[in-house]
Amino acid sequence: MKTLYIEDINDRIDEEVELFGWVYRQREHGGVLFVVLRDSTGIIQISIHKNNIDLNSFNNAQKVTIESSIRVKGKVVEDSRAPTGIEIKCSEFETINLAEEFPIQEGAGKEFLLDIRHLSLRSLKLTEIMKNKELIMRGARRYLQENNWHEVFPPIITSAACEGGTTLFSMDYYGKEAYLSQSAQLYLETAIFPLEKVYSLTPSFRAEKSRTRRHLSEYQHLELEAAWMDAKDIMKVEEELVASMCKEVSEYNGLEKFGRKKEDMILDLPLQRIKYDEALQIIQKKGIAIEWGSDLGYEEEKALTNEFEEPFFVYDYPIEAKVFYMKQNPDGKTYACADLLAPKGFGEIIGGSQREDDLQALETRMELDGVDKTPYQWYLDMRRYGSVIHSGFGLGIERLLMWICDLEHIRDACLYPRTMSRVEP
Ligand code: NSS
């Protein structure tokens, strides 16, 4: 079993160590072989001098290829010429699996890299992205535990649409039509009655016909729902949660590799809140024609968010722009809802709202929107048996990660991105 990782050897200068990993790079210079070893924690240079090592080990090292798995033994020494300032003076070199010629060359195209994602995910950049993805969830769980939210596990196979029929993936469920979940929200709403404050992390599915840099067909959805909270209360939860997620990344991994500073991830709360009407004015001033009533699409959000440095809320969207389950404001024209938008062109990372808790109002809204109530009878029951004010939201993990790591495309935030054009590998 491997017991030592590259990140552990910084404080082992002058000690003999044994490391296991993969060949990241390899070259020969002045009769010395240099192999850069990679493991899950980083890279380290191994220098192999013919005179300090048995012939067998030297031959192994000379023949080794990129991405071969290896075991090395040697002394840790400081050397400013090494990529990380320390290196291993090798005394033993064993090839565990001699890799065939690795198909990824410098300058490989994006589509090709996605075709062989099972190999390209070994890159240092993707490794860091995956660690940050894990960290943002760790930051979320830290916040959720400290604030007494209950984790629940809703189903992925559903019979009722949450976000409208146009982006549903349907499936044959023993002869009946069922769908892959777009959101756990409706189930989470039922769980607030026993547990009051609940959350879930589930994959959500959207048959998105749009090819933008921020749409996936499958994404990780972190959703919260709470009884006794109104639209304002839930916005406070949203910003505290996101702040905790960002803080975790800045503390444990850093963002230098992504051209960001640690301080960028310390959010200044409360975040700015602007009304939909104000957002519309900003967008219109930038020459984009958008009418009151439309939801903000990719282009509109891009224009708007370029005006901001930190995430911010847009609240009180028009009824025609959003979904039937939201609570109508007294103005009769808008919903008590808010989206959280990431700055600098990134756009929406959270969609949330207070929910309609009155049976009559909800039924009327569904009728006006042409929603067939039949599959929602259980949902309407929530308003029949002890209805309470409640609110919730959904956060797209890859959307947040995309902003944190300044990624060009959302697929870079996934181990195996699922988009309109890609379901393999
Ligand atoms: O459609 S949302 O805006 N809202 C809901 O699904 C609510 N039912 C959630 C709730 O209140 N529990 O999606 C929420 C977030 C959105 O802000 C994005 O961050 C993300 O989910 N999202 C996506 N991420 C990646 N790809 C796609 N296609 C996508 N769609 C939404």
Short mmCIF file of C-alpha atoms and ligand atoms in Angstrom, two decimals:
data_model
loop_
_atom_site.label_atom_id
_atom_site.label_comp_id
_atom_site.label_asym_id
_atom_site.label_seq_id
_atom_site.Cartn_x
_atom_site.Cartn_y
_atom_site.Cartn_z
CA MET A 1 0.00 0.00 0.00
CA LYS A 2 1.17 3.48 -0.77
CA THR A 3 1.78 5.49 2.40
CA LEU A 4 3.59 8.59 1.25
CA TYR A 5 2.33 11.29 -1.12
CA ILE A 6 4.31 13.95 -2.95
CA GLU A 7 2.80 16.72 -0.83
CA ASP A 8 4.19 15.01 2.30
CA ILE A 9 7.85 15.16 1.34
CA ASN A 10 8.50 18.89 1.70
CA ASP A 11 9.44 18.37 5.34
CA ARG A 12 11.48 15.24 4.65
CA ILE A 13 14.62 16.89 3.26
CA ASP A 14 17.64 14.55 3.39
CA GLU A 15 15.45 11.54 4.16
CA GLU A 16 15.14 8.37 2.06
CA VAL A 17 11.59 8.01 0.72
CA GLU A 18 9.61 5.65 -1.48
CA LEU A 19 7.03 7.08 -3.88
CA PHE A 20 4.49 5.59 -6.25
CA GLY A 21 2.93 7.43 -9.16
CA TRP A 22 2.96 8.10 -12.90
CA VAL A 23 5.49 9.58 -15.29
CA TYR A 24 4.43 13.10 -16.10
CA ARG A 25 7.51 14.11 -18.14
CA GLN A 26 10.87 12.66 -18.90
CA ARG A 27 14.11 13.88 -20.47
CA GLU A 28 17.83 13.26 -20.53
CA HIS A 29 20.34 16.01 -19.94
CA GLY A 30 24.13 15.68 -19.70
CA GLY A 31 23.94 11.95 -19.03
CA VAL A 32 21.39 12.41 -16.22
CA LEU A 33 17.80 11.22 -16.57
CA PHE A 34 15.07 13.45 -15.22
CA VAL A 35 11.65 11.94 -14.65
CA VAL A 36 8.84 14.08 -13.29
CA LEU A 37 6.60 11.93 -11.13
CA ARG A 38 2.91 12.78 -10.68
CA ASP A 39 0.48 11.68 -8.02
CA SER A 40 -2.85 13.00 -6.75
CA THR A 41 -1.08 15.62 -4.66
CA GLY A 42 1.39 17.14 -7.12
CA ILE A 43 4.57 16.58 -9.09
CA ILE A 44 8.22 16.03 -8.14
CA GLN A 45 11.40 15.70 -10.16
CA ILE A 46 13.41 12.48 -9.87
CA SER A 47 17.03 12.68 -10.99
CA ILE A 48 18.70 9.44 -12.00
CA HIS A 49 22.48 9.34 -12.20
CA LYS A 50 24.01 6.22 -13.71
CA ASN A 51 26.68 6.07 -11.01
CA ASN A 52 24.28 6.16 -8.04
CA ILE A 53 21.94 3.42 -9.13
CA ASP A 54 22.00 -0.25 -10.15
CA LEU A 55 22.07 -0.97 -13.88
CA ASN A 56 18.61 -2.54 -13.89
CA SER A 57 17.02 0.56 -12.35
CA PHE A 58 18.87 2.82 -14.77
CA ASN A 59 17.69 0.79 -17.75
CA ASN A 60 14.12 0.91 -16.46
CA ALA A 61 14.28 4.66 -16.12
CA GLN A 62 15.81 5.10 -19.55
CA LYS A 63 13.04 3.10 -21.22
CA VAL A 64 10.14 4.51 -19.23
CA THR A 65 7.38 6.27 -21.16
CA ILE A 66 4.91 9.05 -20.33
CA GLU A 67 2.11 7.83 -17.98
CA SER A 68 3.89 4.62 -17.02
CA SER A 69 3.23 3.74 -13.41
CA ILE A 70 6.41 3.58 -11.37
CA ARG A 71 7.93 3.11 -7.92
CA VAL A 72 11.01 5.12 -6.97
CA LYS A 73 13.23 5.26 -3.92
CA GLY A 74 15.69 8.00 -3.16
CA LYS A 75 16.80 10.91 -1.03
CA VAL A 76 14.85 14.18 -0.90
CA VAL A 77 17.14 17.14 -1.66
CA GLU A 78 16.62 20.82 -2.25
CA ASP A 79 17.42 21.99 -5.76
CA SER A 80 16.31 25.35 -7.07
CA ARG A 81 16.46 24.08 -10.67
CA ALA A 82 13.76 21.48 -10.04
CA PRO A 83 10.20 22.55 -10.96
CA THR A 84 9.07 22.51 -7.32
CA GLY A 85 12.39 23.40 -5.67
CA ILE A 86 13.03 19.88 -4.39
CA GLU A 87 13.89 16.63 -6.09
CA ILE A 88 14.56 12.99 -5.35
CA LYS A 89 18.06 11.63 -5.97
CA CYS A 90 17.00 8.22 -7.16
CA SER A 91 18.51 5.01 -5.81
CA GLU A 92 15.88 2.55 -7.08
CA PHE A 93 13.54 2.78 -10.06
CA GLU A 94 10.90 0.20 -10.86
CA THR A 95 8.46 0.30 -13.76
CA ILE A 96 5.14 -1.17 -12.67
CA ASN A 97 3.35 -0.78 -16.00
CA LEU A 98 5.23 0.43 -19.05
CA ALA A 99 2.66 2.62 -20.82
CA GLU A 100 2.09 2.40 -24.54
CA GLU A 101 2.70 5.63 -26.40
CA PHE A 102 0.35 8.13 -24.72
CA PRO A 103 -2.08 9.54 -27.30
CA ILE A 104 -2.09 13.09 -25.91
CA GLN A 105 0.52 15.39 -27.40
CA GLU A 106 1.15 19.03 -26.64
CA GLY A 107 -1.38 21.24 -28.42
CA ALA A 108 -4.06 18.54 -28.75
CA GLY A 109 -7.47 19.90 -29.81
CA LYS A 110 -10.37 20.34 -27.36
CA GLU A 111 -12.72 17.86 -29.05
CA PHE A 112 -10.00 15.23 -29.19
CA LEU A 113 -9.28 15.72 -25.49
CA LEU A 114 -12.97 15.24 -24.75
CA ASP A 115 -13.06 12.10 -26.90
CA ILE A 116 -10.38 10.62 -24.68
CA ARG A 117 -11.54 12.16 -21.43
CA HIS A 118 -10.71 8.91 -19.62
CA LEU A 119 -7.05 9.76 -20.26
CA SER A 120 -7.09 13.56 -20.48
CA LEU A 121 -8.58 13.86 -17.01
CA ARG A 122 -5.10 13.09 -15.67
CA SER A 123 -4.02 16.64 -16.55
CA LEU A 124 -2.83 18.85 -13.72
CA LYS A 125 -5.45 21.47 -14.52
CA LEU A 126 -8.37 19.04 -14.41
CA THR A 127 -6.99 17.54 -11.22
CA GLU A 128 -7.12 20.98 -9.61
CA ILE A 129 -10.61 21.63 -10.92
CA MET A 130 -11.86 18.32 -9.48
CA LYS A 131 -10.30 19.14 -6.12
CA ASN A 132 -12.01 22.51 -6.11
CA LYS A 133 -15.30 20.86 -6.95
CA GLU A 134 -14.90 18.63 -3.95
CA LEU A 135 -13.92 21.63 -1.83
CA ILE A 136 -16.95 23.70 -2.71
CA MET A 137 -19.17 20.83 -1.60
CA ARG A 138 -17.13 20.48 1.57
CA GLY A 139 -17.65 24.21 2.23
CA ALA A 140 -21.36 23.77 1.58
CA ARG A 141 -21.67 20.81 3.93
CA ARG A 142 -19.74 22.67 6.60
CA TYR A 143 -22.23 25.54 6.43
CA LEU A 144 -25.25 23.24 6.24
CA GLN A 145 -24.17 21.16 9.21
CA GLU A 146 -23.33 24.19 11.32
CA ASN A 147 -26.77 25.62 10.60
CA ASN A 148 -28.75 22.43 11.18
CA TRP A 149 -29.92 21.62 7.67
CA HIS A 150 -30.96 18.00 7.12
CA GLU A 151 -29.65 16.12 4.11
CA VAL A 152 -32.30 14.10 2.25
CA PHE A 153 -32.14 11.81 -0.75
CA PRO A 154 -34.96 12.42 -3.24
CA PRO A 155 -35.55 10.20 -6.27
CA ILE A 156 -34.06 10.91 -9.69
CA ILE A 157 -36.84 9.15 -11.58
CA THR A 158 -39.96 11.30 -11.42
CA SER A 159 -43.46 11.57 -12.78
CA ALA A 160 -43.92 15.37 -12.56
CA ALA A 161 -41.94 18.10 -14.30
CA CYS A 162 -40.53 20.85 -12.12
CA GLU A 163 -39.09 23.26 -14.65
CA GLY A 164 -41.43 22.88 -17.61
CA GLY A 165 -41.81 20.28 -20.31
CA THR A 166 -39.36 21.59 -22.87
CA THR A 167 -36.19 20.32 -21.23
CA LEU A 168 -37.44 16.97 -19.95
CA PHE A 169 -35.68 13.71 -20.66
CA SER A 170 -38.37 11.08 -20.74
CA MET A 171 -38.00 7.34 -20.26
CA ASP A 172 -40.05 4.20 -20.43
CA TYR A 173 -40.82 3.16 -16.87
CA TYR A 174 -42.36 -0.31 -17.07
CA GLY A 175 -44.65 0.87 -19.81
CA LYS A 176 -45.42 4.25 -18.22
CA GLU A 177 -43.80 7.54 -19.10
CA ALA A 178 -41.39 8.87 -16.48
CA TYR A 179 -38.72 11.55 -16.49
CA LEU A 180 -35.22 12.17 -15.26
CA SER A 181 -35.39 14.81 -12.57
CA GLN A 182 -34.81 18.45 -13.50
CA SER A 183 -34.87 19.48 -9.87
CA ALA A 184 -35.57 17.88 -6.51
CA GLN A 185 -37.53 20.91 -5.41
CA LEU A 186 -41.04 19.45 -5.38
CA TYR A 187 -39.90 16.54 -3.24
CA LEU A 188 -37.86 18.80 -0.98
CA GLU A 189 -40.99 20.87 -0.39
CA THR A 190 -42.72 17.77 0.98
CA ALA A 191 -39.76 17.06 3.27
CA ILE A 192 -39.91 20.42 5.07
CA PHE A 193 -42.99 19.22 6.93
CA PRO A 194 -41.09 16.60 8.90
CA LEU A 195 -37.61 18.19 8.80
CA GLU A 196 -38.16 21.95 8.29
CA LYS A 197 -34.74 22.74 6.75
CA VAL A 198 -33.60 20.25 4.11
CA TYR A 199 -31.08 19.96 1.30
CA SER A 200 -30.01 17.48 -1.32
CA LEU A 201 -27.22 17.10 -3.84
CA THR A 202 -28.48 15.19 -6.86
CA PRO A 203 -27.78 15.04 -10.57
CA SER A 204 -30.34 17.09 -12.50
CA PHE A 205 -31.08 16.58 -16.16
CA ARG A 206 -31.98 19.12 -18.79
CA ALA A 207 -32.53 18.33 -22.43
CA GLU A 208 -31.08 21.71 -23.34
CA LYS A 209 -31.31 22.44 -27.00
CA SER A 210 -29.02 25.44 -26.58
CA ARG A 211 -25.32 25.09 -27.13
CA THR A 212 -23.89 27.68 -24.81
CA ARG A 213 -20.77 27.50 -22.74
CA ARG A 214 -22.81 27.08 -19.58
CA HIS A 215 -25.39 24.38 -20.34
CA LEU A 216 -25.02 20.74 -19.45
CA SER A 217 -27.52 17.94 -19.99
CA GLU A 218 -26.57 16.51 -16.61
CA TYR A 219 -25.29 18.60 -13.72
CA GLN A 220 -24.89 18.48 -9.97
CA HIS A 221 -27.67 20.34 -8.28
CA LEU A 222 -27.49 21.48 -4.68
CA GLU A 223 -30.96 22.40 -3.50
CA LEU A 224 -32.24 23.80 -0.23
CA GLU A 225 -35.80 24.20 1.01
CA ALA A 226 -36.96 25.64 4.32
CA ALA A 227 -40.21 26.13 6.15
CA TRP A 228 -40.84 29.52 7.81
CA MET A 229 -38.55 31.43 5.46
CA ASP A 230 -39.65 34.09 2.99
CA ALA A 231 -37.89 35.32 -0.14
CA LYS A 232 -35.60 37.66 1.82
CA ASP A 233 -34.65 35.01 4.39
CA ILE A 234 -33.65 32.54 1.72
CA MET A 235 -31.45 35.09 -0.05
CA LYS A 236 -29.47 35.44 3.15
CA VAL A 237 -29.02 31.67 3.28
CA GLU A 238 -27.92 31.66 -0.36
CA GLU A 239 -25.19 34.22 0.10
CA GLU A 240 -23.91 32.66 3.31
CA LEU A 241 -23.78 29.25 1.68
CA VAL A 242 -21.92 30.52 -1.39
CA ALA A 243 -19.51 32.47 0.81
CA SER A 244 -18.75 29.31 2.75
CA MET A 245 -18.16 27.35 -0.47
CA CYS A 246 -15.78 29.99 -1.84
CA LYS A 247 -13.94 30.29 1.45
CA GLU A 248 -13.21 26.57 1.53
CA VAL A 249 -11.51 26.76 -1.87
CA SER A 250 -9.44 29.79 -0.96
CA GLU A 251 -8.27 28.18 2.27
CA TYR A 252 -7.43 24.71 1.11
CA ASN A 253 -6.38 24.82 -2.48
CA GLY A 254 -5.77 28.33 -3.64
CA LEU A 255 -6.55 29.62 -7.06
CA GLU A 256 -3.25 30.90 -8.41
CA LYS A 257 -3.35 28.27 -11.15
CA PHE A 258 -6.54 29.84 -12.40
CA GLY A 259 -5.23 33.38 -12.38
CA ARG A 260 -7.19 34.32 -9.28
CA LYS A 261 -6.17 35.59 -5.89
CA LYS A 262 -7.29 34.02 -2.63
CA GLU A 263 -8.87 37.31 -1.58
CA ASP A 264 -11.15 37.19 -4.64
CA MET A 265 -12.98 34.33 -2.99
CA ILE A 266 -13.72 36.10 0.27
CA LEU A 267 -17.17 37.49 -0.40
CA ASP A 268 -18.25 40.73 1.14
CA LEU A 269 -21.73 40.11 2.58
CA PRO A 270 -24.47 41.13 2.09
CA LEU A 271 -24.19 40.79 -1.68
CA GLN A 272 -25.71 43.47 -3.83
CA ARG A 273 -29.41 43.11 -4.66
CA ILE A 274 -30.98 44.71 -7.70
CA LYS A 275 -34.56 44.53 -8.89
CA TYR A 276 -35.34 42.94 -12.25
CA ASP A 277 -36.47 46.37 -13.54
CA GLU A 278 -33.09 47.86 -12.73
CA ALA A 279 -31.29 44.94 -14.35
CA LEU A 280 -33.36 45.47 -17.46
CA GLN A 281 -32.34 49.12 -17.64
CA ILE A 282 -28.64 48.20 -17.41
CA ILE A 283 -29.05 45.65 -20.19
CA GLN A 284 -31.03 47.99 -22.41
CA LYS A 285 -28.44 50.73 -21.93
CA LYS A 286 -25.89 48.34 -23.38
CA GLY A 287 -27.88 48.23 -26.58
CA ILE A 288 -29.64 44.90 -26.10
CA ALA A 289 -33.31 44.90 -26.98
CA ILE A 290 -35.22 43.14 -24.23
CA GLU A 291 -38.80 43.67 -23.22
CA TRP A 292 -40.16 43.71 -19.68
CA GLY A 293 -41.44 40.21 -19.06
CA SER A 294 -38.65 38.18 -20.63
CA ASP A 295 -36.34 36.02 -18.59
CA LEU A 296 -32.67 36.91 -18.86
CA GLY A 297 -30.93 34.68 -21.38
CA TYR A 298 -27.26 34.04 -21.83
CA GLU A 299 -26.52 37.22 -23.80
CA GLU A 300 -28.49 39.46 -21.44
CA GLU A 301 -26.87 38.01 -18.35
CA LYS A 302 -23.45 38.32 -19.94
CA ALA A 303 -23.97 42.00 -20.62
CA LEU A 304 -25.40 42.61 -17.16
CA THR A 305 -22.85 40.65 -15.15
CA ASN A 306 -19.94 42.30 -16.92
CA GLU A 307 -20.88 45.38 -14.89
CA PHE A 308 -20.25 43.60 -11.58
CA GLU A 309 -17.21 42.41 -9.65
CA GLU A 310 -18.92 40.13 -7.13
CA PRO A 311 -21.93 37.82 -7.31
CA PHE A 312 -25.22 39.73 -6.95
CA PHE A 313 -28.95 39.06 -6.80
CA VAL A 314 -31.59 40.02 -9.31
CA TYR A 315 -35.01 39.79 -7.65
CA ASP A 316 -38.73 40.14 -8.43
CA TYR A 317 -38.84 38.72 -11.95
CA PRO A 318 -42.06 39.07 -13.97
CA ILE A 319 -44.51 36.21 -13.67
CA GLU A 320 -44.27 35.37 -17.38
CA ALA A 321 -40.52 34.83 -17.04
CA LYS A 322 -40.67 32.18 -14.32
CA VAL A 323 -42.46 29.05 -13.07
CA PHE A 324 -45.91 28.44 -11.53
CA TYR A 325 -44.75 27.31 -8.06
CA MET A 326 -43.40 30.75 -7.07
CA LYS A 327 -45.17 33.11 -4.69
CA GLN A 328 -46.80 36.03 -6.41
CA ASN A 329 -45.91 39.50 -5.09
CA PRO A 330 -48.79 41.83 -4.06
CA ASP A 331 -48.20 43.85 -7.28
CA GLY A 332 -49.79 40.93 -9.18
CA LYS A 333 -47.07 41.17 -11.84
CA THR A 334 -43.94 39.70 -10.29
CA TYR A 335 -42.83 36.73 -8.22
CA ALA A 336 -41.03 36.83 -4.87
CA CYS A 337 -37.99 35.20 -6.44
CA ALA A 338 -34.31 35.91 -6.94
CA ASP A 339 -31.46 34.58 -9.03
CA LEU A 340 -27.86 34.84 -7.92
CA LEU A 341 -25.60 35.85 -10.80
CA ALA A 342 -21.83 35.50 -10.96
CA PRO A 343 -19.99 38.56 -12.26
CA LYS A 344 -17.91 39.17 -15.37
CA GLY A 345 -20.02 37.40 -17.92
CA PHE A 346 -20.63 34.18 -15.99
CA GLY A 347 -24.28 34.64 -15.12
CA GLU A 348 -26.81 32.63 -13.15
CA ILE A 349 -25.57 30.19 -10.53
CA ILE A 350 -28.67 30.05 -8.32
CA GLY A 351 -32.38 30.17 -9.00
CA GLY A 352 -34.60 30.54 -5.95
CA SER A 353 -37.92 31.80 -4.67
CA GLN A 354 -40.55 31.83 -2.02
CA ARG A 355 -43.17 29.22 -2.92
CA GLU A 356 -46.88 29.71 -3.40
CA ASP A 357 -48.32 28.28 -0.17
CA ASP A 358 -51.99 29.05 -0.86
CA LEU A 359 -53.89 26.23 -2.58
CA GLN A 360 -56.29 28.47 -4.44
CA ALA A 361 -53.61 30.83 -5.73
CA LEU A 362 -51.44 27.93 -6.84
CA GLU A 363 -54.26 26.20 -8.68
CA THR A 364 -55.23 29.43 -10.42
CA ARG A 365 -51.66 30.00 -11.51
CA MET A 366 -51.37 26.47 -12.86
CA GLU A 367 -54.58 26.91 -14.81
CA LEU A 368 -53.42 30.24 -16.24
CA ASP A 369 -50.11 28.70 -17.25
CA GLY A 370 -51.83 25.69 -18.80
CA VAL A 371 -50.23 23.20 -16.41
CA ASP A 372 -52.10 19.89 -16.16
CA LYS A 373 -52.77 19.44 -12.44
CA THR A 374 -53.22 15.67 -12.57
CA PRO A 375 -49.61 14.64 -11.89
CA TYR A 376 -49.30 17.31 -9.19
CA GLN A 377 -52.07 16.21 -6.82
CA TRP A 378 -49.58 15.11 -4.18
CA TYR A 379 -47.80 18.46 -4.56
CA LEU A 380 -51.04 20.35 -4.07
CA ASP A 381 -51.64 18.32 -0.90
CA MET A 382 -48.83 20.33 0.74
CA ARG A 383 -51.21 23.30 0.60
CA ARG A 384 -54.05 21.26 2.08
CA TYR A 385 -52.38 19.90 5.18
CA GLY A 386 -50.65 22.50 7.30
CA SER A 387 -49.33 24.81 4.60
CA VAL A 388 -46.63 27.27 5.72
CA ILE A 389 -44.54 30.02 4.24
CA HIS A 390 -41.52 28.37 2.69
CA SER A 391 -38.71 29.10 0.27
CA GLY A 392 -35.87 27.37 -1.46
CA PHE A 393 -33.36 27.44 -4.27
CA GLY A 394 -31.13 25.40 -6.51
CA LEU A 395 -27.44 25.99 -7.11
CA GLY A 396 -25.63 24.53 -10.12
CA ILE A 397 -22.35 23.21 -8.77
CA GLU A 398 -20.62 23.36 -12.16
CA ARG A 399 -21.84 26.91 -12.71
CA LEU A 400 -20.30 28.03 -9.45
CA LEU A 401 -17.10 26.12 -10.15
CA MET A 402 -16.90 27.65 -13.59
CA TRP A 403 -16.83 31.11 -12.11
CA ILE A 404 -14.46 30.17 -9.25
CA CYS A 405 -11.92 28.57 -11.58
CA ASP A 406 -12.53 31.08 -14.39
CA LEU A 407 -13.32 28.29 -16.88
CA GLU A 408 -14.03 28.98 -20.48
CA HIS A 409 -16.63 26.22 -20.79
CA ILE A 410 -18.80 24.43 -18.24
CA ARG A 411 -17.73 21.01 -19.54
CA ASP A 412 -14.34 21.64 -17.93
CA ALA A 413 -16.12 21.50 -14.58
CA CYS A 414 -17.15 17.86 -15.09
CA LEU A 415 -15.38 14.56 -14.96
CA TYR A 416 -17.43 13.37 -17.94
CA PRO A 417 -19.44 16.25 -19.39
CA ARG A 418 -22.83 15.45 -20.84
CA THR A 419 -23.92 17.95 -23.45
CA MET A 420 -26.17 17.92 -26.49
CA SER A 421 -23.33 16.64 -28.61
CA ARG A 422 -21.62 14.32 -26.15
CA VAL A 423 -22.54 11.25 -24.17
CA GLU A 424 -19.20 9.42 -24.52
CA PRO A 425 -16.95 8.21 -23.01
O1 NSS B 1 -33.93 25.94 -13.25
S1 NSS B 1 -33.30 26.57 -12.11
O2 NSS B 1 -33.04 27.96 -12.21
N1 NSS B 1 -34.23 26.36 -10.80
C1 NSS B 1 -34.66 25.16 -10.39
O3 NSS B 1 -34.45 24.11 -10.94
C2 NSS B 1 -35.40 25.18 -9.07
N2 NSS B 1 -36.46 24.17 -9.11
C3 NSS B 1 -34.41 24.91 -7.97
C4 NSS B 1 -35.00 25.00 -6.59
O4 NSS B 1 -35.56 26.03 -6.28
N3 NSS B 1 -34.83 23.97 -5.81
O5 NSS B 1 -31.96 25.79 -11.86
C5 NSS B 1 -31.21 26.07 -10.69
C6 NSS B 1 -29.76 26.19 -11.04
C7 NSS B 1 -29.43 27.31 -12.01
O6 NSS B 1 -29.33 28.53 -11.34
C8 NSS B 1 -28.10 26.85 -12.57
O7 NSS B 1 -27.06 27.14 -11.69
C9 NSS B 1 -28.28 25.36 -12.63
O8 NSS B 1 -29.30 25.02 -11.72
N4 NSS B 1 -28.64 24.90 -13.97
C10 NSS B 1 -27.78 24.34 -14.83
N5 NSS B 1 -26.46 24.07 -14.72
C11 NSS B 1 -25.87 23.48 -15.78
N6 NSS B 1 -26.50 23.15 -16.92
C12 NSS B 1 -27.82 23.40 -17.07
N7 NSS B 1 -28.44 23.04 -18.19
C13 NSS B 1 -28.51 24.02 -15.98
N8 NSS B 1 -29.79 24.39 -15.78
C14 NSS B 1 -29.84 24.93 -14.56
#
